Short mmCIF file of C-alpha atoms in Angstrom, two decimals:
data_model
loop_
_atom_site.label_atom_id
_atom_site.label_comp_id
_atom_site.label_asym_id
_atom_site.label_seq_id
_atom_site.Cartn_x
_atom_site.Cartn_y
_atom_site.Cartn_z
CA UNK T 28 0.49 8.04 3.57
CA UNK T 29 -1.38 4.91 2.14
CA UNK T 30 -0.27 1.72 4.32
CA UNK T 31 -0.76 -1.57 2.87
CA UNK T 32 -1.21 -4.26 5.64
CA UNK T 33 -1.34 -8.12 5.12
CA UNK T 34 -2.16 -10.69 7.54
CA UNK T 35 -0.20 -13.33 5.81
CA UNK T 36 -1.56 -16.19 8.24
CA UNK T 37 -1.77 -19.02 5.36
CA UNK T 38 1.54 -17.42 3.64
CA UNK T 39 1.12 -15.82 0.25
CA UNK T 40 1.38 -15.92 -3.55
CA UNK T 41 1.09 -13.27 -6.38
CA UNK T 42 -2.62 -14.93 -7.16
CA UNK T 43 -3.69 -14.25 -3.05
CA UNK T 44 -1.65 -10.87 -3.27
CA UNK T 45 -3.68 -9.51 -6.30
CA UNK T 46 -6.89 -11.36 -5.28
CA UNK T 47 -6.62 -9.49 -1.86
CA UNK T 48 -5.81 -5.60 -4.08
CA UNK T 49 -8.95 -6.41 -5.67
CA UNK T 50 -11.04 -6.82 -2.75
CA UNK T 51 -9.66 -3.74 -1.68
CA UNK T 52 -11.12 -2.40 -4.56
CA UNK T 53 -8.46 -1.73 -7.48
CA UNK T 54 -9.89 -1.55 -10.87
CA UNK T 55 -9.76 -4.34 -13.36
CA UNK T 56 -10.25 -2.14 -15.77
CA UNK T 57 -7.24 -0.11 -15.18
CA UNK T 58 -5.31 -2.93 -13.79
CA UNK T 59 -5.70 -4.34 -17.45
CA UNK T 60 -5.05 -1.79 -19.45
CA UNK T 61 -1.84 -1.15 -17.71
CA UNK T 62 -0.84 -5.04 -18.13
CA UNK T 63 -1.42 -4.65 -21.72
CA UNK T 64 1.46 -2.42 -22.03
CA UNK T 65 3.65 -5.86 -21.21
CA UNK T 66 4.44 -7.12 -24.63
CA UNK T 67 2.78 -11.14 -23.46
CA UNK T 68 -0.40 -12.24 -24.95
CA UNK T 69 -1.88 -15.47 -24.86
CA UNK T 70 -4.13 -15.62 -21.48
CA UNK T 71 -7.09 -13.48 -20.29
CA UNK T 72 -7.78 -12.72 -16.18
CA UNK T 73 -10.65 -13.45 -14.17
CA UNK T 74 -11.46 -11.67 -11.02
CA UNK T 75 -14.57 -13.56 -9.55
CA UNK T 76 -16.15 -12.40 -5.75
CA UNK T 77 -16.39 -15.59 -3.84
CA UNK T 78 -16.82 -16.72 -0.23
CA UNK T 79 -14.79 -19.24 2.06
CA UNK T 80 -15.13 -20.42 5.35
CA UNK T 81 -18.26 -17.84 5.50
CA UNK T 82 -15.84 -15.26 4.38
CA UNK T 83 -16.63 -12.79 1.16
CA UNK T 84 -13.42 -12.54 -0.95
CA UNK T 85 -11.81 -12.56 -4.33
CA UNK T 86 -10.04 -15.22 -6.46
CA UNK T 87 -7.77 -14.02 -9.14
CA UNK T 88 -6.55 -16.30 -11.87
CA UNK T 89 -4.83 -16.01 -15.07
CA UNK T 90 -6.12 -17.99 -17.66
CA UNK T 91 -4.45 -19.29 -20.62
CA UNK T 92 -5.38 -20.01 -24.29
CA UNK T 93 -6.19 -23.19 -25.48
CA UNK T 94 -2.39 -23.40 -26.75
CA UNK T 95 -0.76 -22.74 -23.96
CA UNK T 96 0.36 -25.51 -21.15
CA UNK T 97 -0.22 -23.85 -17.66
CA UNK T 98 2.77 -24.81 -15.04
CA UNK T 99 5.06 -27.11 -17.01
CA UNK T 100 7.24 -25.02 -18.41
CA UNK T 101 6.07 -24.60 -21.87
CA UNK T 102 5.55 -20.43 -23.05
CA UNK T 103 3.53 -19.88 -25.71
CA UNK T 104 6.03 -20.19 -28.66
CA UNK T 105 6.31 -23.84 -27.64
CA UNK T 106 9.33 -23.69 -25.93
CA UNK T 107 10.60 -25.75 -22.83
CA UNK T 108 11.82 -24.04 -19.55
CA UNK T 109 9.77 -20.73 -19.56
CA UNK T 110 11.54 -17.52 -20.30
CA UNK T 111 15.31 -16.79 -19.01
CA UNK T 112 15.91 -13.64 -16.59
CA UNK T 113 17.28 -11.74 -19.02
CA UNK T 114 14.49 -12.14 -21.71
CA UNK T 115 12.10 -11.04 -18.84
CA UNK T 116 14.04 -8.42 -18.39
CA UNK T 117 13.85 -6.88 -21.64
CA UNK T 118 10.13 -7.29 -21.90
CA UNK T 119 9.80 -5.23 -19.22
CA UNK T 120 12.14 -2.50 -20.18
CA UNK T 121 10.78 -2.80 -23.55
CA UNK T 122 7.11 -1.90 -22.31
CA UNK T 123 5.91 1.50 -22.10
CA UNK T 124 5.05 0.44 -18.40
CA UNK T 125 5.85 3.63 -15.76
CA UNK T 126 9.77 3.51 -14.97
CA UNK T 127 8.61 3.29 -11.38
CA UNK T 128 6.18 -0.07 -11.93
CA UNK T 129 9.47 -1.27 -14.67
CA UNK T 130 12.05 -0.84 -11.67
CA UNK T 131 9.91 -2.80 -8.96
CA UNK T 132 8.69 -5.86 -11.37
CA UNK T 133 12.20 -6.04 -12.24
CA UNK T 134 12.95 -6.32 -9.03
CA UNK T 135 10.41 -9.11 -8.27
CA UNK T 136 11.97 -11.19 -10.97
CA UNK T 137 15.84 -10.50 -9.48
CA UNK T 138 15.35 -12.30 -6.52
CA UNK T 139 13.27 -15.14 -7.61
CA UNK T 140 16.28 -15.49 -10.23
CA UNK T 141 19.28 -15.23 -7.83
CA UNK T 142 17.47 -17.51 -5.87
CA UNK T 143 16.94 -20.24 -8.60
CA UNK T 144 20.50 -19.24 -10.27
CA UNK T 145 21.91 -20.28 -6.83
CA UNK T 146 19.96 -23.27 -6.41
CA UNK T 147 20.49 -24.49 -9.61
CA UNK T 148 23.90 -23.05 -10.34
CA UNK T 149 23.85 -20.84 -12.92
CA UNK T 150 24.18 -17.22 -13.86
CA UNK T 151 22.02 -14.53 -13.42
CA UNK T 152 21.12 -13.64 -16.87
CA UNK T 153 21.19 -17.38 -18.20
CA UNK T 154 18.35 -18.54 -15.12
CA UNK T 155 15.55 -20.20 -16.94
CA UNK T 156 12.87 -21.80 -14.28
CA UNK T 157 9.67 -23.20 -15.10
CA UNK T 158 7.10 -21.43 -12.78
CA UNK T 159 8.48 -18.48 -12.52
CA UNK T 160 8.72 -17.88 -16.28
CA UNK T 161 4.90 -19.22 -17.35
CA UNK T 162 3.16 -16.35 -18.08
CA UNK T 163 0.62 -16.49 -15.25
CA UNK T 164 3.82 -15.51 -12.82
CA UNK T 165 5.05 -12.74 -15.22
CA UNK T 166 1.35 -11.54 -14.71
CA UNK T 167 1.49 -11.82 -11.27
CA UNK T 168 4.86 -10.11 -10.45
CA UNK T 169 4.41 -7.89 -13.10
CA UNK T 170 0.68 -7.41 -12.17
CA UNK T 171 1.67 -6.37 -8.27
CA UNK T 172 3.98 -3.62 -9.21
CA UNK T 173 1.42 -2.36 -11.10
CA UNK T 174 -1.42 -2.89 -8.39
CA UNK T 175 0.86 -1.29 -5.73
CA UNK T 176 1.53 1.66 -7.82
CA UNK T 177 -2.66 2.40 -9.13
CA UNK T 178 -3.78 2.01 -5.31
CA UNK T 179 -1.08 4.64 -4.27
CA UNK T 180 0.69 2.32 -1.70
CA UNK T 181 3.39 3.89 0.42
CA UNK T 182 4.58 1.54 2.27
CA UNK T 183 3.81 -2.36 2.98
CA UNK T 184 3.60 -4.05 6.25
CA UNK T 185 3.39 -8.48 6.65
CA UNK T 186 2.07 -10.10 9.54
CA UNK T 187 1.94 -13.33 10.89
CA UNK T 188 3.74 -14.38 7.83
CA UNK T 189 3.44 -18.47 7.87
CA UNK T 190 4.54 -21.24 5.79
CA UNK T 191 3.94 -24.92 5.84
CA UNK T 192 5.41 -27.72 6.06
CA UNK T 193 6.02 -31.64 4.66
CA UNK T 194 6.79 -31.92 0.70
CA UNK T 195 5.73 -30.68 -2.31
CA UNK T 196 5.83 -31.94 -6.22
CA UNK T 197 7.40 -29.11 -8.17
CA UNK T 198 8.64 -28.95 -12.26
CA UNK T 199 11.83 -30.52 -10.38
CA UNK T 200 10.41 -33.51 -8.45
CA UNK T 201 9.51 -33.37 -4.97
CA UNK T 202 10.58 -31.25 -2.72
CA UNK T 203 10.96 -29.95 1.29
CA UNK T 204 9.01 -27.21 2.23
CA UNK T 205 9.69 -24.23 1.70
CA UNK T 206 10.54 -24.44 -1.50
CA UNK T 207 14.36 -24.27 -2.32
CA UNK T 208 14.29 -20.82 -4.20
CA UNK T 209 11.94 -19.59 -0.91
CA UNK T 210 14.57 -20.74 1.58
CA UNK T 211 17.13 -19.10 -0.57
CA UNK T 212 15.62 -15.85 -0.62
CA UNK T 213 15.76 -15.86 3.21
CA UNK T 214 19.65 -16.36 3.53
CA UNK T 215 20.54 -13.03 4.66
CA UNK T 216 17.16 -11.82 6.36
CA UNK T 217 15.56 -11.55 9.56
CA UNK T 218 12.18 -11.81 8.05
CA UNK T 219 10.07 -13.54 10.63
CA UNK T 220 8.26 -16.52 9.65
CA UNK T 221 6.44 -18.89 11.45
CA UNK T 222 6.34 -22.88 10.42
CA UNK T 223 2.49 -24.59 9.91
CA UNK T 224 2.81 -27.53 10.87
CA UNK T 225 -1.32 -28.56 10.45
CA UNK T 226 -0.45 -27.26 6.74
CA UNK T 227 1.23 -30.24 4.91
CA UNK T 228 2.20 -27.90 1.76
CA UNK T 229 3.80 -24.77 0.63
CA UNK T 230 2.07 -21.99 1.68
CA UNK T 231 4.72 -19.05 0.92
CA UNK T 232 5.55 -19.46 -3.16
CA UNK T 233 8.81 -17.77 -4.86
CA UNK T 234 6.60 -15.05 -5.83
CA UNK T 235 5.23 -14.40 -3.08
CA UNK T 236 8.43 -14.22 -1.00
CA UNK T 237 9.34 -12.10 -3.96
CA UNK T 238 6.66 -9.65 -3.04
CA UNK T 239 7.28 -9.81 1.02
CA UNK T 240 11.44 -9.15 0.74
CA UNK T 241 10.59 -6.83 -2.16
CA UNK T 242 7.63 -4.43 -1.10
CA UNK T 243 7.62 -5.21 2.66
CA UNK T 244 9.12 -2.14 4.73
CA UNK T 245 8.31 -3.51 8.26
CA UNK T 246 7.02 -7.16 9.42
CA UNK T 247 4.46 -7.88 12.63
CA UNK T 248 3.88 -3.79 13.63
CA UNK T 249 0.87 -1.98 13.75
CA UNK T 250 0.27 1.12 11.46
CA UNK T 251 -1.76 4.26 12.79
CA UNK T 252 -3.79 5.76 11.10
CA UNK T 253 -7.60 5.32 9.38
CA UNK T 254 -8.69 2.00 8.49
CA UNK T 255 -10.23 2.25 5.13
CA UNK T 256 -10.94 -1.03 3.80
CA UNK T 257 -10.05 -4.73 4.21
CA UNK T 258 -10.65 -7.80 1.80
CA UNK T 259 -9.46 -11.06 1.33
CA UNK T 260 -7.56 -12.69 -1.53
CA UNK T 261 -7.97 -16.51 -1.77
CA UNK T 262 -5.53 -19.09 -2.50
CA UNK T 263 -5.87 -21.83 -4.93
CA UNK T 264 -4.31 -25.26 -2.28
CA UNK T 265 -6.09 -26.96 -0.06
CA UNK T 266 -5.66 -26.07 3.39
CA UNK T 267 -6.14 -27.07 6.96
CA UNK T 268 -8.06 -23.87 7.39
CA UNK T 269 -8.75 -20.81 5.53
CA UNK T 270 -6.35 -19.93 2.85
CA UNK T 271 -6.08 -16.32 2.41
CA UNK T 272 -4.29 -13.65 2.73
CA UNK T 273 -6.05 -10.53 4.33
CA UNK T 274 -5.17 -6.92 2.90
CA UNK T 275 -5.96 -4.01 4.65
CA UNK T 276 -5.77 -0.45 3.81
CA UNK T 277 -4.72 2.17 6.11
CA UNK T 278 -4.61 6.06 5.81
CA UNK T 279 -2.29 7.77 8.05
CA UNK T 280 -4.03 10.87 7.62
CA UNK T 281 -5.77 12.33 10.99
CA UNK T 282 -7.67 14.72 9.46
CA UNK T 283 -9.74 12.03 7.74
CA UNK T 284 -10.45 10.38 11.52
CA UNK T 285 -13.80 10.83 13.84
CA UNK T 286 -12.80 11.59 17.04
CA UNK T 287 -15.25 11.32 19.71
CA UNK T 288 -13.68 13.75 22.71
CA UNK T 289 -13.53 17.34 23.80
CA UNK T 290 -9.71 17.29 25.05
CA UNK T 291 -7.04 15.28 24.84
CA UNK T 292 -3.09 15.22 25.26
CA UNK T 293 0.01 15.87 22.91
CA UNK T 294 3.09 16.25 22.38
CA UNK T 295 4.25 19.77 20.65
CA UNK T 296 7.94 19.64 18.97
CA UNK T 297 9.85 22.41 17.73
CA UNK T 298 13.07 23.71 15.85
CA UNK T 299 14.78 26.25 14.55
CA UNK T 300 16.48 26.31 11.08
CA UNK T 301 18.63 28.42 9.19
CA UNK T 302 20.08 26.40 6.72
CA UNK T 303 16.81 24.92 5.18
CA UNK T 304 15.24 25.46 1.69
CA UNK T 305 12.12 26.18 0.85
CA UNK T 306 11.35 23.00 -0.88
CA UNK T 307 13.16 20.82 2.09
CA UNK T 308 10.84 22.14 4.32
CA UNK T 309 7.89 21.35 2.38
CA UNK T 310 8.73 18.17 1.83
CA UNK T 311 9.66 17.82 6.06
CA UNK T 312 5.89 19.08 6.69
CA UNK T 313 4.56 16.38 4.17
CA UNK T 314 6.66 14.11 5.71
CA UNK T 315 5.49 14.91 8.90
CA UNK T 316 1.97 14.42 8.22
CA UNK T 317 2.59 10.80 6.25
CA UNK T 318 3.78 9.91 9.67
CA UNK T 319 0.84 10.86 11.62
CA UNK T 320 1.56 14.10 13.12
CA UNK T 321 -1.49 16.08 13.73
CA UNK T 322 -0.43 19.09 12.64
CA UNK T 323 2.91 20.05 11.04
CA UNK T 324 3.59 24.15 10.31
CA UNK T 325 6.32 26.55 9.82
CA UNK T 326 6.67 30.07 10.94
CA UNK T 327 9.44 32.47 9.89
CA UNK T 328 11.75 34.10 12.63
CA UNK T 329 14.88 36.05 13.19
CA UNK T 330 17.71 33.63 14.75
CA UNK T 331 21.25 35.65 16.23
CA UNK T 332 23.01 37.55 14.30
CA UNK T 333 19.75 38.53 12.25
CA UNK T 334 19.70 35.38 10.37
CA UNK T 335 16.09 34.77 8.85
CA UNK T 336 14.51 31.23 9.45
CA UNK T 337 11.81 28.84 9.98
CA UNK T 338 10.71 27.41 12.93
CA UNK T 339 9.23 23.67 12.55
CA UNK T 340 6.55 22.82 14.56
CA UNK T 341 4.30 19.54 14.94
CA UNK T 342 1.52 18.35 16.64
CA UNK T 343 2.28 14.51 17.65
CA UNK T 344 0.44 11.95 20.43
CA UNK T 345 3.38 11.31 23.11
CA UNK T 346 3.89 7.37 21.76
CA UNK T 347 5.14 8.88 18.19
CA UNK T 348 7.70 11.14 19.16
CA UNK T 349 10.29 8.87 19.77
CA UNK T 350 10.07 7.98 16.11
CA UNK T 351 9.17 11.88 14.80
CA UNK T 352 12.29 13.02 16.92
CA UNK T 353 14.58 10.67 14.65
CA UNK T 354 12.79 11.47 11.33
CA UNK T 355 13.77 15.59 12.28
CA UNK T 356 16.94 14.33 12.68
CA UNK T 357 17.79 12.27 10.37
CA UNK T 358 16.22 14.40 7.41
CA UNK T 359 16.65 17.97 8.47
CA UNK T 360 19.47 20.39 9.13
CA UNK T 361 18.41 20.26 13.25
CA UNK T 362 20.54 19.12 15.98
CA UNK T 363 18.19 19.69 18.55
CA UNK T 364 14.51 19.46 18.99
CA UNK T 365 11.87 21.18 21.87
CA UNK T 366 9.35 19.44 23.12
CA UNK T 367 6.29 19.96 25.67
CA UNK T 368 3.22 18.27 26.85
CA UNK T 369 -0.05 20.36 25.92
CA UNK T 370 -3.42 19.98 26.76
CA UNK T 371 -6.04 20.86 24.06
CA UNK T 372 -9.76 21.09 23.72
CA UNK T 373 -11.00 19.84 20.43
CA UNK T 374 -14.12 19.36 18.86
CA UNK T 375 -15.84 15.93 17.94
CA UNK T 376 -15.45 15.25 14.56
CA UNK T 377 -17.22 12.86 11.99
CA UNK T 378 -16.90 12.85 8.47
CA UNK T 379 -19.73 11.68 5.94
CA UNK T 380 -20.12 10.79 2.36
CA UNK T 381 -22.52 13.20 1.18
CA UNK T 382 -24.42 13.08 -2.22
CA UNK T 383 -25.42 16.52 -3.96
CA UNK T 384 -26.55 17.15 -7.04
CA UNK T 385 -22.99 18.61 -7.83
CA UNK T 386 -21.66 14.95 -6.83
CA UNK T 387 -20.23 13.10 -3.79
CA UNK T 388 -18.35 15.37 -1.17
CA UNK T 389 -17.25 14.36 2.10
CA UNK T 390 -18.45 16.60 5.23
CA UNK T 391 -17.24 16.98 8.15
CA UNK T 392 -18.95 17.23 10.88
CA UNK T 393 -18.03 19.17 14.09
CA UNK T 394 -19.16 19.54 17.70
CA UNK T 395 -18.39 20.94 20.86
CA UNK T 396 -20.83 21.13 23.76
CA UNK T 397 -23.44 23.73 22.01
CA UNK T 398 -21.60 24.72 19.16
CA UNK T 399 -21.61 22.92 16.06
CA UNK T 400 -19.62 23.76 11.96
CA UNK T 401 -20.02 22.05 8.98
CA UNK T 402 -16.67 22.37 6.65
CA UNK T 403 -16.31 20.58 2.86
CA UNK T 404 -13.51 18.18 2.04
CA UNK T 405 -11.18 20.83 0.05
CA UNK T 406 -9.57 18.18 -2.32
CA UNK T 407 -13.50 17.10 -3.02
CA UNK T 408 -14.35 20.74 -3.65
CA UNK T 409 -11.62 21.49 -6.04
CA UNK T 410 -12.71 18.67 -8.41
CA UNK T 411 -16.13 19.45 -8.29
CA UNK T 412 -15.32 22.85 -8.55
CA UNK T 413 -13.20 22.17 -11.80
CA UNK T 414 -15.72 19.51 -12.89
CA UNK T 415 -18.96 21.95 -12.74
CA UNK T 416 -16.91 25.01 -14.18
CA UNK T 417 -17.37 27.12 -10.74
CA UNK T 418 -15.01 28.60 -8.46
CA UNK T 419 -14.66 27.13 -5.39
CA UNK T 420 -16.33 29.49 -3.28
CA UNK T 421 -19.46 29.36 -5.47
CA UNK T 422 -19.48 25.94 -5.05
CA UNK T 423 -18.99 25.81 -1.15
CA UNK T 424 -21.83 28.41 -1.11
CA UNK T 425 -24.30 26.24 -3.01
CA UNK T 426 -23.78 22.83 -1.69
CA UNK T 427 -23.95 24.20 1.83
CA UNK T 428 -27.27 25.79 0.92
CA UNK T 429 -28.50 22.39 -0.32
CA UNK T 430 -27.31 20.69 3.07
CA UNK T 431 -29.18 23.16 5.13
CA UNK T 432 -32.19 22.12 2.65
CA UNK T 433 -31.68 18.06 2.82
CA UNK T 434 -31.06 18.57 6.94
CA UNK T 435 -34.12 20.38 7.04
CA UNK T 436 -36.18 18.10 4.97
CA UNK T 437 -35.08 15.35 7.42
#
């Protein structure tokens, strides 16, 4: 499981959000080609590496043709009050955008236009607002559905969310901070959201809120897991401090970590069930592993009455099992769960980008006391496996050879 985690300390916007993806290293090239399945023309992007406060980050800006009038309104036909709901709407179904990247930027829009229908009073379909319907925001809501979906993001997690505070000049005149259509989108929430008071403007815009109430699935939490990468996405206001909003990018996957011990504690669940398909219990295994569990197995057994079934096992730390213990529960056919406290010895582990002359691979590295192993990356070896026409235990064969070789060479 991919967890995307912001540190939304000077609030956020769809430029900061996007700025931040890049950072993390999404592709322009295939965030691009995926935007141009949007029937809207008239701008081009720019994604250019800068550096604040002494920090290396990423601005993102859409920028639009000579014709067009940035922020007042005006679309590129000439009209007056950007695009209505429901002509965003159909643009989006009309796309041959994934149904999965059509259903979340659709979603994006939806609440920024309840929000403005209510403010303003109008209907749903018949909201036409001037920010949200320039073509830099249908980039940028658009744009983040389609980021979240190319970096494989499984969840989203805001912290420190903040917004500021004093007035603002908006399309409408001036205005409190937040911003009506942000304040609206928080009737009904518990989203937690701290006030700036050093930061005399709005810090939180109606796409960004957008983004938080839409993608967000928990708020000021940690996530376990492997930290990949972290960048920073830069906003466009001037601030009392640094205006960013920091990404990071977490892999709940153990296998992938370096552990540095010989034994440890944890937590071993089980279960028994007879009333579980095949594919359910692949899918509880998966599951179980997205979470964090160690290890996650089944193994088939003979329950009374000489009824065949599984019984679920999993490796967890003892701090998870509160939370594993309710995700058996809730998903499976079990109404009761084992559990016991094991030791286990376990060998360091580190794993390393290695170059071959058959490509990258990553290695990993093991150790305990005297004894030492050496095992490929299996999802690595398959592709280079497929890409150099070999099988895979061909392949193993030779690029372990030509480890032995490099570690010999020094």
């Amino acid at each position: 499981m991919k967890t995307l985690v912001l540190d939304a300390f000077s609030g956020i916007s769809g430029d900061m959000f996007l700025g931040a993806l890049f950072d993390l290293g999404l592709s322009q090239t295939d965030f691009e080609t995926e935007l141009k399945k949007l029937p809207v023309t008239g701008y081009h992007l720019t994604v250019t590496p800068s550096s604040r406060s002494s920090i290396q980050g990423t601005d993102f800006d859409v920028i639009l043709d000579d014709h067009q009038v940035k922020d007042n309104g005006i679309t590129e036909h000439g009209h007056h009050h950007g695009r209505s709901f429901a002509t965003i709407k159909q643009l989006i179904a009309q796309s041959t955008l994934t149904p999965a990247v059509k259903r979340r930027a659709t979603a994006l829009f939806e609440q920024v236009a309840i929000a403005e229908g209510h403010v303003h009073h109008k209907s749903l379909e018949d909201v036409h607002f001037h920010e949200v319907g320039a073509i830099d925001s249908i980039v940028d809501m658009v744009g983040a559905a389609i980021a979240l979906e190319l970096m494989g993001i499984d969840r989203v997690i805001v912290n420190n969310l903040a917004d500021g505070s004093g007035t603002i000049k908006i399309a409408h005149g001036t205005v409190p901070v937040p911003v009506p259509a942000v304040m609206q989108m928080r009737i009904g929430t518990a989203i937690p959201i701290h006030q700036r008071f050093d930061a005399h403007t709005e810090l939180i815009t109606p796409t960004g809120m957008a983004i938080v109430k839409c993608c967000a699935t928990a708020f000021d939490t940690t996530s376990d897991g492997v930290i990949e990468r972290t960048g920073y996405g830069f906003g466009k206001r001037e601030t009392s401090s640094l205006n960013a909003l920091r990404a990071t990018l977490v892999n709940s996957q153990l296998s992938q970590q370096t552990v540095n011990q010989e034994q440890d504690h944890v937590t071993l669940l089980a279960t028994n069930l007879d009333d579980i398909t095949g594919q359910q219990l692949a899918d509880t295994i998966a599951g179980l592993l997205d979470r964090g569990a160690k290890d996650a197995w089944s193994e088939p057994i003979v329950m009374k009455k000489g009824r065949p079934a599984y019984k679920l096992c999993c490796l967890i730390t003892p701090q998870q099992q509160a939370a594993i213990v309710t995700y058996l529960l809730t998903t499976t056919p079990a109404i009761g769960i084992r559990y016991h406290h094991v030791h286990r010895a376990i060998m360091n582990r580190q794993i390393k980008l290695v170059t071959t002359s058959y490509g990258p691979i990553h290695v990993k590295y093991l150790r305990y006391h005297n004894t030492t192993k050496r095992t490929l990356e299996h999802d690595d070896l398959r592709q280079l496996a497929t890409t150099h026409q070999l099988t895979m235990a061909d392949l193993q064969a030779k690029i372990l050879n030509e480890l032995t070789t490099m570690e010999q060479k020094g």
